[in-house]
Amino acid sequence: MKKLKIAHIGLGGMGKAVLNVAEERGHEAIAKLDRDDQVNSETLGNCDIAIECTIPSACLVNLDKILYAQKDCLMVTTGWYDQIDVVKAMV
């Protein structure tokens, strides 16, 4: 299994759980970003993937910044599905 360099966005309960599992499986957390941190090319670094675990009001803004930085993203956040057409247009 390839070891991934992961940028974790959101360090609440679910975000910490995802971070812990990723580290247990040998993946590297190259960024741990929480609500007061900026999401951009610099903070995402050379990650293979960003894992977004925030809240519905923040996740689409974060997704836009992740895509602008040309990074892949796994969206763990739920509750944004009423905006699915916006997301489809973004990707």
GROMACS .gro file of C-alpha atoms in nm:
model
   91
    1MET     CA    1   0.000   0.000   0.000
    2LYS     CA    2   0.128   0.343  -0.092
    3LYS     CA    3   0.192   0.569   0.206
    4LEU     CA    4   0.015   0.898   0.151
    5LYS     CA    5   0.111   1.251   0.251
    6ILE     CA    6  -0.215   1.390   0.388
    7ALA     CA    7  -0.331   1.741   0.467
    8HIS     CA    8  -0.597   1.711   0.737
    9ILE     CA    9  -0.848   1.997   0.742
   10GLY     CA   10  -1.068   2.006   1.050
   11LEU     CA   11  -0.955   1.863   1.381
   12GLY     CA   12  -1.286   1.812   1.560
   13GLY     CA   13  -1.403   1.469   1.668
   14MET     CA   14  -1.430   1.314   1.322
   15GLY     CA   15  -1.119   1.492   1.195
   16LYS     CA   16  -0.911   1.357   1.484
   17ALA     CA   17  -1.051   1.007   1.431
   18VAL     CA   18  -0.957   1.016   1.061
   19LEU     CA   19  -0.611   1.154   1.147
   20ASN     CA   20  -0.552   0.878   1.404
   21VAL     CA   21  -0.653   0.599   1.165
   22ALA     CA   22  -0.438   0.743   0.887
   23GLU     CA   23  -0.134   0.763   1.116
   24GLU     CA   24  -0.198   0.410   1.250
   25ARG     CA   25  -0.186   0.288   0.891
   26GLY     CA   26   0.148   0.458   0.832
   27HIS     CA   27   0.037   0.764   0.636
   28GLU     CA   28   0.209   1.096   0.700
   29ALA     CA   29   0.017   1.400   0.824
   30ILE     CA   30   0.201   1.685   0.654
   31ALA     CA   31  -0.060   1.943   0.756
   32LYS     CA   32  -0.308   1.962   1.043
   33LEU     CA   33  -0.531   2.261   0.977
   34ASP     CA   34  -0.810   2.377   1.204
   35ARG     CA   35  -1.060   2.664   1.201
   36ASP     CA   36  -0.803   2.941   1.252
   37ASP     CA   37  -0.566   2.813   0.982
   38GLN     CA   38  -0.563   2.916   0.617
   39VAL     CA   39  -0.619   2.658   0.344
   40ASN     CA   40  -0.395   2.736   0.047
   41SER     CA   41  -0.111   2.596  -0.164
   42GLU     CA   42   0.144   2.678   0.103
   43THR     CA   43  -0.040   2.514   0.394
   44LEU     CA   44  -0.140   2.212   0.185
   45GLY     CA   45   0.224   2.167   0.091
   46ASN     CA   46   0.312   1.864  -0.117
   47CYS     CA   47   0.020   1.653   0.004
   48ASP     CA   48  -0.110   1.366  -0.206
   49ILE     CA   49  -0.462   1.434  -0.079
   50ALA     CA   50  -0.648   1.672   0.149
   51ILE     CA   51  -0.908   1.524   0.383
   52GLU     CA   52  -1.179   1.778   0.463
   53CYS     CA   53  -1.360   1.719   0.797
   54THR     CA   54  -1.515   2.051   0.890
   55ILE     CA   55  -1.870   2.187   0.888
   56PRO     CA   56  -2.113   2.249   0.601
   57SER     CA   57  -2.068   2.627   0.610
   58ALA     CA   58  -1.689   2.593   0.566
   59CYS     CA   59  -1.641   2.286   0.350
   60LEU     CA   60  -1.723   2.435   0.009
   61VAL     CA   61  -1.494   2.731   0.069
   62ASN     CA   62  -1.221   2.484   0.166
   63LEU     CA   63  -1.294   2.266  -0.137
   64ASP     CA   64  -1.257   2.566  -0.366
   65LYS     CA   65  -0.917   2.645  -0.214
   66ILE     CA   66  -0.806   2.280  -0.233
   67LEU     CA   67  -0.903   2.259  -0.599
   68TYR     CA   68  -0.733   2.593  -0.671
   69ALA     CA   69  -0.414   2.442  -0.526
   70GLN     CA   70  -0.467   2.147  -0.765
   71LYS     CA   71  -0.492   1.889  -0.489
   72ASP     CA   72  -0.720   1.587  -0.463
   73CYS     CA   73  -0.977   1.598  -0.184
   74LEU     CA   74  -1.174   1.350   0.023
   75MET     CA   75  -1.483   1.523   0.165
   76VAL     CA   76  -1.583   1.369   0.497
   77THR     CA   77  -1.806   1.664   0.591
   78THR     CA   78  -2.177   1.600   0.546
   79GLY     CA   79  -2.475   1.831   0.530
   80TRP     CA   80  -2.375   2.021   0.216
   81TYR     CA   81  -2.565   1.804  -0.033
   82ASP     CA   82  -2.814   2.079  -0.111
   83GLN     CA   83  -2.514   2.241  -0.283
   84ILE     CA   84  -2.428   1.939  -0.499
   85ASP     CA   85  -2.477   2.136  -0.822
   86VAL     CA   86  -2.223   2.392  -0.701
   87VAL     CA   87  -1.974   2.114  -0.625
   88LYS     CA   88  -2.029   1.951  -0.965
   89ALA     CA   89  -1.953   2.283  -1.131
   90MET     CA   90  -1.635   2.321  -0.922
   91VAL     CA   91  -1.494   1.984  -1.019
   0.00000   0.00000   0.00000
